[in-house]
Amino acid sequence: MADLSNLDDQDYPAFTTGQAAKMLGVQEAFLRSLDTADLVRPHRSTGGHRRYSRRQLTLVVRLREQLDEGHTLAAAARIIGLQDQLADAENTIHDLRTQLDQR
């Protein structure tokens, strides 16, 4: 029987470089360049092949969108980092407001 326990795991490294590139419509070299730049660090199989998770593929899409808007790779990474920090702060504020409302 197949083990489907990782099916919903966003961090499970399920996709090869070729599969990821095809799904996202990017070149494999683009994915490798993100690895080299230390922006998307895929898991390595026992044979040394890159394996990407769904969370990493989402990040690749976000980076590609920023690059398509004309930002440099460094700027794209910074923008995404700031977007993520803002989302975390908004979630914290929401949680704190919920706690205050329960008092």
CSV table of C-alpha atoms in Angstrom, one decimal:
chain,number,residue,atom,x,y,z
A,1,MET,CA,0.0,0.0,0.0
A,2,ALA,CA,1.2,3.5,-0.9
A,3,ASP,CA,2.3,5.9,1.9
A,4,LEU,CA,0.3,9.1,1.4
A,5,SER,CA,1.2,10.7,4.7
A,6,ASN,CA,3.2,13.4,3.0
A,7,LEU,CA,0.5,14.4,0.5
A,8,ASP,CA,-0.5,17.5,2.4
A,9,ASP,CA,2.9,18.4,3.7
A,10,GLN,CA,3.9,21.8,2.1
A,11,ASP,CA,7.5,21.1,2.9
A,12,TYR,CA,7.8,17.6,1.5
A,13,PRO,CA,10.4,17.7,-1.3
A,14,ALA,CA,8.3,16.0,-4.0
A,15,PHE,CA,9.4,17.6,-7.2
A,16,THR,CA,12.6,17.3,-9.3
A,17,THR,CA,14.1,20.3,-10.9
A,18,GLY,CA,12.7,19.2,-14.3
A,19,GLN,CA,9.2,18.8,-12.9
A,20,ALA,CA,9.3,22.1,-11.0
A,21,ALA,CA,10.5,24.0,-14.1
A,22,LYS,CA,7.8,22.5,-16.3
A,23,MET,CA,5.0,23.2,-13.8
A,24,LEU,CA,6.2,26.8,-13.2
A,25,GLY,CA,7.1,27.6,-16.8
A,26,VAL,CA,10.7,28.5,-16.0
A,27,GLN,CA,14.0,27.2,-17.1
A,28,GLU,CA,15.9,24.7,-14.9
A,29,ALA,CA,18.8,27.1,-15.0
A,30,PHE,CA,16.6,29.7,-13.3
A,31,LEU,CA,15.9,27.3,-10.4
A,32,ARG,CA,19.6,26.4,-10.1
A,33,SER,CA,20.4,30.2,-10.0
A,34,LEU,CA,18.0,30.6,-7.1
A,35,ASP,CA,19.8,27.8,-5.3
A,36,THR,CA,23.2,29.4,-6.1
A,37,ALA,CA,22.0,32.7,-4.8
A,38,ASP,CA,20.8,31.0,-1.6
A,39,LEU,CA,17.2,32.1,-2.1
A,40,VAL,CA,15.6,28.7,-2.6
A,41,ARG,CA,17.5,25.8,-1.1
A,42,PRO,CA,16.0,22.6,-2.4
A,43,HIS,CA,16.4,19.3,-0.5
A,44,ARG,CA,19.0,17.0,-2.0
A,45,SER,CA,18.2,13.4,-2.7
A,46,THR,CA,20.7,10.7,-1.7
A,47,GLY,CA,22.0,10.9,-5.3
A,48,GLY,CA,22.5,14.7,-4.9
A,49,HIS,CA,19.5,15.7,-7.1
A,50,ARG,CA,17.5,18.8,-6.1
A,51,ARG,CA,14.0,18.2,-4.8
A,52,TYR,CA,11.5,21.0,-4.3
A,53,SER,CA,8.6,21.3,-2.0
A,54,ARG,CA,5.3,23.1,-2.7
A,55,ARG,CA,6.3,25.9,-0.3
A,56,GLN,CA,9.5,26.4,-2.3
A,57,LEU,CA,7.6,26.4,-5.6
A,58,THR,CA,5.4,29.1,-4.2
A,59,LEU,CA,8.4,31.2,-3.4
A,60,VAL,CA,9.8,30.7,-6.9
A,61,VAL,CA,6.6,32.0,-8.3
A,62,ARG,CA,6.7,35.0,-6.1
A,63,LEU,CA,10.3,35.7,-7.0
A,64,ARG,CA,9.5,35.3,-10.7
A,65,GLU,CA,6.7,37.8,-10.4
A,66,GLN,CA,9.0,40.4,-8.8
A,67,LEU,CA,11.6,39.8,-11.5
A,68,ASP,CA,8.9,40.2,-14.2
A,69,GLU,CA,8.1,43.6,-12.7
A,70,GLY,CA,11.6,44.7,-13.3
A,71,HIS,CA,13.2,44.2,-9.8
A,72,THR,CA,16.6,42.7,-9.4
A,73,LEU,CA,17.0,39.4,-7.7
A,74,ALA,CA,18.2,41.0,-4.5
A,75,ALA,CA,15.4,43.5,-4.5
A,76,ALA,CA,12.8,40.7,-5.2
A,77,ALA,CA,14.1,38.7,-2.3
A,78,ARG,CA,14.0,41.8,0.0
A,79,ILE,CA,10.4,42.7,-1.1
A,80,ILE,CA,9.2,39.1,-0.4
A,81,GLY,CA,11.0,39.1,2.9
A,82,LEU,CA,9.3,42.4,3.9
A,83,GLN,CA,5.9,41.1,2.6
A,84,ASP,CA,6.3,38.0,4.8
A,85,GLN,CA,7.3,40.1,7.9
A,86,LEU,CA,4.2,42.3,7.3
A,87,ALA,CA,2.0,39.3,7.1
A,88,ASP,CA,3.4,37.8,10.3
A,89,ALA,CA,2.9,41.2,12.1
A,90,GLU,CA,-0.7,41.4,10.9
A,91,ASN,CA,-1.3,37.8,12.1
A,92,THR,CA,0.2,38.7,15.5
A,93,ILE,CA,-1.9,41.9,15.8
A,94,HIS,CA,-5.0,39.8,14.9
A,95,ASP,CA,-4.2,37.2,17.5
A,96,LEU,CA,-3.6,39.9,20.2
A,97,ARG,CA,-6.9,41.7,19.4
A,98,THR,CA,-8.7,38.4,19.6
A,99,GLN,CA,-7.1,37.8,23.1
A,100,LEU,CA,-8.1,41.3,24.2
A,101,ASP,CA,-11.7,40.8,22.9
A,102,GLN,CA,-12.0,37.6,25.0
A,103,ARG,CA,-11.3,39.5,28.2
